[in-house]
Short mmCIF file of C-alpha atoms and ligand atoms in Angstrom, two decimals:
data_model
loop_
_atom_site.label_atom_id
_atom_site.label_comp_id
_atom_site.label_asym_id
_atom_site.label_seq_id
_atom_site.Cartn_x
_atom_site.Cartn_y
_atom_site.Cartn_z
CA MET N 1469 112.82 131.09 97.63
CA ILE N 1470 109.92 132.48 95.68
CA ILE N 1471 107.42 134.35 97.82
CA GLY N 1472 103.71 134.56 97.07
CA HIS N 1473 101.73 132.48 99.54
CA GLY N 1474 98.87 133.46 101.82
CA GLY N 1475 99.08 133.49 105.60
CA ASN N 1476 101.20 136.59 106.20
CA LYS N 1477 99.53 137.67 109.45
CA GLN N 1478 102.59 139.66 110.52
CA GLU N 1479 102.38 141.95 107.51
CA LEU N 1480 98.71 142.82 108.10
CA ALA N 1481 99.33 143.24 111.84
CA ARG N 1482 102.15 145.72 111.13
CA LYS N 1483 99.84 147.70 108.84
CA LEU N 1484 97.07 147.82 111.43
CA GLY N 1485 99.38 148.34 114.40
CA CYS N 1486 98.09 145.28 116.25
CA ARG N 1487 99.53 141.90 117.23
CA ALA N 1488 99.71 139.07 114.72
CA SER N 1489 97.65 136.99 117.16
CA ASP N 1490 94.79 139.50 116.76
CA ILE N 1491 94.51 138.68 113.05
CA ILE N 1492 92.20 135.90 111.89
CA ASP N 1493 93.89 134.11 109.03
CA MET N 1494 91.31 133.25 106.37
CA SER N 1495 93.98 133.15 103.68
CA SER N 1496 95.53 129.77 104.42
CA ASN N 1497 93.59 126.56 103.93
CA LEU N 1498 93.57 124.60 107.18
CA ASN N 1499 91.00 122.40 108.87
CA PRO N 1500 89.21 124.54 111.50
CA LEU N 1501 88.50 121.34 113.49
CA GLY N 1502 92.15 120.42 113.69
CA PRO N 1503 94.39 119.30 115.07
CA PRO N 1504 92.16 116.56 116.51
CA ASP N 1505 92.71 115.82 120.23
CA PHE N 1506 94.64 112.62 119.57
CA VAL N 1507 97.12 114.52 117.38
CA GLU N 1508 97.45 117.44 119.79
CA GLN N 1509 98.16 114.97 122.59
CA ALA N 1510 100.79 113.21 120.46
CA ILE N 1511 102.48 116.55 119.75
CA LYS N 1512 102.68 117.33 123.48
CA GLU N 1513 104.09 113.90 124.25
CA SER N 1514 106.70 113.86 121.49
CA LEU N 1515 109.10 116.55 122.72
CA TRP N 1516 111.53 113.96 124.12
CA THR N 1517 112.27 112.74 120.58
CA VAL N 1518 114.40 115.80 119.79
CA ARG N 1519 117.17 114.40 121.99
CA SER N 1520 118.10 111.79 119.35
CA LEU N 1521 118.32 111.69 115.60
CA PRO N 1522 115.13 110.54 113.90
CA GLU N 1523 115.11 107.77 111.28
CA PRO N 1524 117.02 109.14 108.27
CA ASP N 1525 114.35 107.95 105.81
CA ALA N 1526 111.36 108.24 108.18
CA LEU N 1527 110.69 104.53 107.74
CA SER N 1528 108.19 104.04 110.59
CA MET N 1529 106.11 106.98 109.43
CA ARG N 1530 106.19 105.65 105.86
CA LYS N 1531 105.14 102.19 107.00
CA GLY N 1532 102.20 103.68 108.89
CA PHE N 1533 100.95 105.57 105.85
CA ALA N 1534 101.70 102.66 103.49
CA ASP N 1535 99.60 100.30 105.64
CA TYR N 1536 96.82 102.86 105.83
CA ILE N 1537 96.58 103.15 102.04
CA ASN N 1538 97.39 99.47 101.48
CA MET N 1539 100.58 100.11 99.55
CA ASP N 1540 104.10 98.64 99.47
CA VAL N 1541 106.31 100.85 101.66
CA ASN N 1542 108.91 101.08 98.86
CA ARG N 1543 106.41 103.15 96.92
CA VAL N 1544 105.96 105.68 99.73
CA ILE N 1545 108.31 108.57 100.64
CA ALA N 1546 107.88 110.95 103.57
CA GLY N 1547 108.84 114.58 103.06
CA ASN N 1548 109.19 117.88 104.83
CA GLY N 1549 105.69 118.76 103.59
CA THR N 1550 104.55 118.01 100.05
CA THR N 1551 106.48 121.19 99.25
CA PHE N 1552 109.65 119.11 99.35
CA PHE N 1553 108.29 116.89 96.56
CA ILE N 1554 106.92 119.75 94.47
CA TYR N 1555 110.36 121.37 94.42
CA THR N 1556 112.31 118.14 93.91
CA LEU N 1557 110.20 116.13 91.48
CA PRO N 1558 110.96 117.98 88.22
CA LEU N 1559 114.67 117.71 89.01
CA ALA N 1560 114.53 114.06 90.11
CA LEU N 1561 112.44 113.04 87.11
CA GLY N 1562 114.66 114.95 84.70
CA SER N 1563 111.62 116.85 83.42
CA LYS N 1564 112.12 119.09 80.40
CA ASN N 1565 108.56 120.10 79.50
CA VAL N 1566 106.15 120.47 82.36
CA LEU N 1567 102.44 121.07 81.92
CA ILE N 1568 100.66 122.80 84.81
CA CYS N 1569 96.87 122.56 84.91
CA GLY N 1570 95.75 125.91 86.21
CA PRO N 1571 94.94 128.40 87.45
CA THR N 1572 96.56 126.67 90.38
CA TYR N 1573 99.02 126.64 93.26
CA SER N 1574 102.01 128.64 92.12
CA ASP N 1575 104.72 126.41 93.58
CA TYR N 1576 104.53 123.99 90.63
CA LYS N 1577 105.64 126.81 88.39
CA ASP N 1578 108.11 128.15 90.96
CA SER N 1579 109.72 124.72 91.12
CA CYS N 1580 110.24 124.75 87.35
CA LEU N 1581 111.66 128.27 87.56
CA MET N 1582 114.00 127.23 90.36
CA HIS N 1583 115.44 124.40 88.25
CA ASN N 1584 115.28 126.26 84.94
CA ILE N 1585 112.83 123.75 83.48
CA GLY N 1586 110.41 124.74 80.71
CA PHE N 1587 106.72 124.80 81.57
CA GLN N 1588 103.35 125.68 80.09
CA HIS N 1589 99.95 126.23 81.66
CA CYS N 1590 96.67 124.77 80.54
CA HIS N 1591 94.04 127.01 82.08
CA SER N 1592 90.43 126.20 82.81
CA ARG N 1593 88.05 129.05 82.02
CA VAL N 1594 85.51 131.23 83.81
CA PRO N 1595 82.63 130.28 81.46
CA ASP N 1596 83.23 126.64 82.52
CA ARG N 1597 83.24 127.72 86.17
CA PHE N 1598 86.94 126.76 86.07
CA VAL N 1599 86.11 123.05 85.62
CA PRO N 1600 89.14 121.65 83.76
CA ASP N 1601 88.61 120.52 80.19
CA ILE N 1602 90.17 117.05 80.03
CA ASP N 1603 90.35 117.01 76.21
CA THR N 1604 92.35 120.24 76.16
CA ILE N 1605 94.66 118.93 78.87
CA SER N 1606 95.06 115.71 76.91
CA LYS N 1607 96.02 117.61 73.75
CA MET N 1608 98.61 119.67 75.60
CA ALA N 1609 99.93 116.67 77.57
CA LYS N 1610 101.22 115.21 74.27
CA ASP N 1611 104.13 117.65 74.43
CA ALA N 1612 104.80 117.26 78.16
CA ASP N 1613 106.94 114.78 80.07
CA THR N 1614 105.45 115.81 83.43
CA VAL N 1615 102.01 117.15 84.35
CA PHE N 1616 101.03 118.79 87.64
CA PHE N 1617 97.35 118.44 88.48
CA CYS N 1618 95.85 119.55 91.78
CA ASN N 1619 92.63 117.72 92.79
CA PRO N 1620 90.65 119.42 94.28
CA ASN N 1621 92.36 122.41 92.81
CA ASN N 1622 93.67 125.33 94.83
CA PRO N 1623 92.32 128.06 94.48
CA THR N 1624 89.34 127.17 92.24
CA GLY N 1625 88.02 124.27 94.38
CA THR N 1626 87.14 122.17 91.31
CA LEU N 1627 87.33 118.37 91.49
CA VAL N 1628 87.94 116.05 88.55
CA SER N 1629 86.71 112.43 88.57
CA LYS N 1630 89.02 109.45 88.90
CA GLU N 1631 87.89 108.26 85.46
CA ASP N 1632 89.06 111.50 83.85
CA ILE N 1633 92.50 111.22 85.43
CA LEU N 1634 92.78 107.54 84.54
CA PHE N 1635 91.93 108.49 80.95
CA LEU N 1636 94.90 110.88 80.93
CA LEU N 1637 97.20 108.27 82.50
CA LYS N 1638 96.23 105.66 79.91
CA THR N 1639 96.39 108.02 76.94
CA HIS N 1640 99.83 109.45 77.82
CA GLN N 1641 101.80 106.56 79.22
CA GLU N 1642 105.17 108.27 78.62
CA THR N 1643 104.09 111.31 80.63
CA ILE N 1644 104.29 111.37 84.42
CA PHE N 1645 101.22 112.80 86.13
CA VAL N 1646 101.74 114.32 89.56
CA ILE N 1647 98.34 114.45 91.24
CA ASP N 1648 98.32 116.71 94.27
CA GLU N 1649 95.61 115.37 96.61
CA SER N 1650 96.49 117.71 99.48
CA TYR N 1651 92.87 118.90 99.83
CA LEU N 1652 91.11 115.68 98.88
CA PRO N 1653 90.38 114.50 102.46
CA PHE N 1654 88.08 117.53 102.79
CA SER N 1655 85.84 116.34 99.95
CA ALA N 1656 82.77 114.17 100.40
CA ARG N 1657 83.85 112.40 97.21
CA ALA N 1658 87.37 111.64 98.44
CA GLU N 1659 87.03 107.86 98.43
CA ALA N 1660 85.61 107.75 94.91
CA VAL N 1661 88.25 110.09 93.52
CA SER N 1662 91.51 109.29 95.32
CA LEU N 1663 94.31 107.66 93.37
CA VAL N 1664 96.65 107.24 96.31
CA SER N 1665 96.11 103.47 96.54
CA GLU N 1666 96.26 102.91 92.77
CA THR N 1667 99.10 100.59 91.72
CA GLY N 1668 98.23 99.84 88.10
CA TYR N 1669 99.93 102.85 86.48
CA ASP N 1670 103.66 103.39 85.87
CA ASN N 1671 103.17 107.12 85.31
CA LEU N 1672 101.23 108.10 88.43
CA VAL N 1673 102.67 110.08 91.35
CA VAL N 1674 100.36 111.20 94.17
CA LEU N 1675 101.08 113.85 96.81
CA SER N 1676 99.28 113.74 100.18
CA SER N 1677 99.78 116.58 102.63
CA MET N 1678 99.29 116.09 106.36
CA SER N 1679 99.36 119.87 106.90
CA LYS N 1680 95.85 120.79 105.80
CA ILE N 1681 93.50 118.07 107.00
CA PHE N 1682 95.18 117.55 110.41
CA ARG N 1683 96.07 121.25 110.71
CA ILE N 1684 99.73 120.63 111.44
CA PRO N 1685 101.40 122.83 108.80
CA GLY N 1686 104.14 123.80 111.26
CA LEU N 1687 105.28 120.18 111.57
CA ARG N 1688 105.96 120.06 107.80
CA THR N 1689 104.87 116.58 106.78
CA GLY N 1690 103.59 115.01 103.59
CA PHE N 1691 103.88 111.85 101.50
CA LEU N 1692 104.65 110.94 97.93
CA THR N 1693 103.33 107.68 96.49
CA ALA N 1694 104.73 106.40 93.20
CA PRO N 1695 105.84 103.26 91.35
CA ALA N 1696 109.04 101.91 92.93
CA ASP N 1697 111.32 103.10 90.07
CA LEU N 1698 110.04 106.68 90.29
CA ALA N 1699 110.24 106.58 94.08
CA GLN N 1700 113.87 105.52 93.73
CA LYS N 1701 114.59 108.48 91.45
CA MET N 1702 113.16 110.75 94.14
CA MET N 1703 115.21 109.05 96.84
CA ALA N 1704 118.36 109.87 94.89
CA HIS N 1705 117.59 113.51 95.77
CA TYR N 1706 116.56 112.85 99.37
CA GLN N 1707 118.59 114.30 102.20
CA PRO N 1708 118.83 112.23 105.38
CA TRP N 1709 116.59 113.39 108.26
CA SER N 1710 114.39 115.44 105.94
CA VAL N 1711 111.49 114.92 108.37
CA ASN N 1712 112.28 116.03 111.92
CA ALA N 1713 111.89 113.82 114.99
CA ILE N 1714 108.68 115.38 116.37
CA ALA N 1715 107.00 115.22 112.97
CA GLN N 1716 107.97 111.56 112.53
CA GLU N 1717 106.73 110.65 116.00
CA VAL N 1718 103.38 112.44 115.57
CA VAL N 1719 102.60 111.18 112.07
CA THR N 1720 103.60 107.61 112.97
CA HIS N 1721 101.22 107.91 115.92
CA ILE N 1722 98.38 109.13 113.65
CA PHE N 1723 98.64 106.06 111.42
CA ASN N 1724 99.09 103.68 114.38
CA TYR N 1725 95.44 104.41 115.15
CA PRO N 1726 93.70 104.28 111.76
CA GLU N 1727 90.33 103.78 113.50
CA ARG N 1728 90.53 107.41 114.68
CA ILE N 1729 91.20 108.87 111.25
CA GLU N 1730 87.98 108.08 109.39
CA PRO N 1731 85.68 109.49 112.11
CA PHE N 1732 87.74 112.69 112.08
CA TYR N 1733 87.49 112.92 108.29
CA ARG N 1734 83.73 112.31 108.46
CA GLN N 1735 83.31 114.95 111.17
CA THR N 1736 85.34 117.43 109.10
CA ARG N 1737 83.35 116.78 105.93
CA ALA N 1738 79.99 117.10 107.67
CA PHE N 1739 81.10 120.34 109.34
CA ILE N 1740 82.44 121.98 106.20
CA GLU N 1741 79.45 120.96 104.07
CA THR N 1742 77.08 122.67 106.53
CA GLU N 1743 79.24 125.77 106.96
CA LYS N 1744 80.00 126.17 103.26
CA ALA N 1745 76.28 125.91 102.40
CA HIS N 1746 75.44 128.49 105.07
CA PHE N 1747 78.14 130.90 103.85
CA LEU N 1748 77.22 130.54 100.16
CA ASP N 1749 73.54 130.95 100.91
CA ARG N 1750 74.23 134.14 102.83
CA LEU N 1751 76.20 135.71 100.03
CA LYS N 1752 74.57 134.26 96.93
CA SER N 1753 72.52 137.34 96.06
CA VAL N 1754 75.18 139.96 96.82
CA ASP N 1755 75.78 142.15 93.79
CA GLY N 1756 79.36 142.40 92.61
CA LEU N 1757 80.37 138.96 93.85
CA ASP N 1758 80.45 135.64 92.00
CA LEU N 1759 81.26 132.65 94.22
CA PHE N 1760 82.55 129.40 92.71
CA GLU N 1761 81.48 125.96 93.88
CA SER N 1762 84.28 124.33 95.89
CA HIS N 1763 85.09 120.74 96.85
CA ALA N 1764 87.45 122.00 99.55
CA TYR N 1765 86.89 124.46 102.42
CA PHE N 1766 88.15 127.50 100.57
CA ILE N 1767 86.03 129.49 98.16
CA LEU N 1768 87.16 131.44 95.13
CA ALA N 1769 85.24 134.64 94.43
CA ARG N 1770 85.21 136.93 91.44
CA LEU N 1771 84.68 140.63 92.05
CA THR N 1772 82.37 141.62 89.24
CA GLY N 1773 81.98 145.30 90.17
CA GLU N 1774 84.53 148.11 90.16
CA ILE N 1775 86.54 147.13 93.21
CA ARG N 1776 89.78 145.20 92.66
CA SER N 1777 91.33 142.49 94.82
CA LYS N 1778 93.91 144.61 96.66
CA ALA N 1779 91.43 147.29 97.73
CA PHE N 1780 88.93 144.58 98.63
CA CYS N 1781 91.44 142.68 100.78
CA ASP N 1782 92.48 145.96 102.43
CA ARG N 1783 88.87 146.79 103.31
CA VAL N 1784 88.20 143.35 104.76
CA GLY N 1785 91.66 143.37 106.38
CA LYS N 1786 90.87 146.53 108.38
CA ASN N 1787 88.61 144.26 110.41
CA ARG N 1788 91.55 141.98 111.15
CA LEU N 1789 90.38 139.34 108.71
CA LEU N 1790 93.17 138.22 106.40
CA ILE N 1791 91.92 136.86 103.06
CA ARG N 1792 93.85 135.84 99.94
CA ASP N 1793 94.36 138.29 97.11
CA CYS N 1794 94.50 135.96 94.09
CA SER N 1795 95.90 138.47 91.61
CA ASN N 1796 99.28 136.70 91.59
CA PHE N 1797 97.87 133.35 90.47
CA ILE N 1798 98.74 132.90 86.80
CA GLY N 1799 95.43 132.59 84.92
CA LEU N 1800 93.54 134.74 87.44
CA SER N 1801 93.67 138.51 87.85
CA ASP N 1802 92.92 141.29 90.28
CA GLU N 1803 89.24 140.32 90.03
CA TYR N 1804 89.78 137.29 92.27
CA VAL N 1805 90.01 136.64 96.00
CA ARG N 1806 89.83 133.45 98.07
CA PHE N 1807 88.21 132.86 101.44
CA SER N 1808 89.39 129.97 103.64
CA LEU N 1809 86.43 129.38 105.89
CA LYS N 1810 86.49 128.69 109.62
CA GLU N 1811 83.81 128.36 112.33
CA ARG N 1812 80.30 129.82 111.82
CA GLU N 1813 80.83 132.95 113.92
CA ILE N 1814 84.00 133.93 112.06
CA ASN N 1815 82.50 133.08 108.67
CA ASP N 1816 79.51 135.29 109.50
CA ARG N 1817 81.87 138.13 110.46
CA LEU N 1818 83.60 137.70 107.14
CA ALA N 1819 80.29 137.63 105.25
CA VAL N 1820 79.29 140.97 106.81
CA GLN N 1821 82.62 142.55 105.82
CA ILE N 1822 82.46 141.10 102.29
CA GLU N 1823 79.03 142.63 101.77
CA LYS N 1824 80.23 145.99 103.05
CA ALA N 1825 83.37 145.88 100.93
CA VAL N 1826 81.52 145.21 97.66
CA CYS N 1827 78.61 147.51 98.49
CA ASP N 1828 80.75 150.53 99.53
CA ASP N 1829 82.18 150.34 96.06
C1 LIG T 937 97.83 122.61 96.51
C2 LIG T 937 98.90 122.59 97.55
N1 LIG T 937 99.80 121.62 97.53
C3 LIG T 937 100.80 121.57 98.41
C4 LIG T 937 100.92 122.54 99.38
C5 LIG T 937 102.09 122.46 100.33
O1 LIG T 937 101.68 121.96 101.57
P1 LIG T 937 102.66 121.21 102.56
O2 LIG T 937 104.05 121.42 102.10
O3 LIG T 937 102.43 121.81 103.89
O4 LIG T 937 102.28 119.75 102.49
C6 LIG T 937 100.00 123.58 99.45
C7 LIG T 937 100.11 124.63 100.49
O5 LIG T 937 99.37 125.56 100.58
C8 LIG T 937 98.94 123.59 98.52
O6 LIG T 937 98.02 124.56 98.53
#
């Protein structure tokens, strides 16, 4: 396994000599309003399921999601988180040249490294506020058989329109595009941008994580949606019972009540729009800090003064606030950190510590 994610509360707690439960994790990107009550209730009521084997291919859970997105169930696979798909796809597709649109989530690259598959990055740039340049991606996609594209992107928060992605799909019909929509439910533009229900393209694979929006990362659940032939290639690498019984029960329950999902999404979007605006407004004139617009609930920041990411994270961390040092993202550097926002009171605490950390410089 390749290590380099956020969320290591234990490590910070050891450093500070406190309990991990005393640390506020603002390094991993989870919905502060989750899990919603109906999901929490389903988790509590699902313990009995561990006494029997779950469905080997998680069929009920797949049917629930397939109905929700109006898709044939044979095009939907359920995984042990979208992580399962990220690490299996290049192998299952027989990829040889992978293009990764970055700076982005490092597991796309780690998957290629794990399987000894060649990869290149196409990086968006600071002067463009990290907004991806579709023409550059298109030029580089000519040499790729597989492209990973995260929308909205982690950690930059940028969002690319559906038209731009469709342009890439049409222009490079021999190239498979894996669009990671794990953070899309957080965006006000989700419906206009999502490709998860799109059936007209033979080269489109979409990943949808349940972990972030419903705040159930410990259950490890996510879906892949793809044309039936690509889904079959994935299934050739699928181990039986990849999704455990509790996870199957809970996620099936979520999609049995689709009328509860949209209101929860709307509530989440309204909440994060207000809180993001408040946070950005508070910090917009702080010297030494450049905050990037985000379509998710995490915010990338560039440290424009002397202080570097590790020292910055240490200073903020002393106050038991764990934030993400982005120096290990390829295409970023030790000038970058990421804040995964939470409720107002905690965000305000973070804002105070951010100001102190850049000003004490
Ligand atoms: C962009 C992106 N995709 C996928 C994942 C994996 O999530 P999961 O396996 O819980 O679905 C993460 C986790 O942080 C992520 O940031």
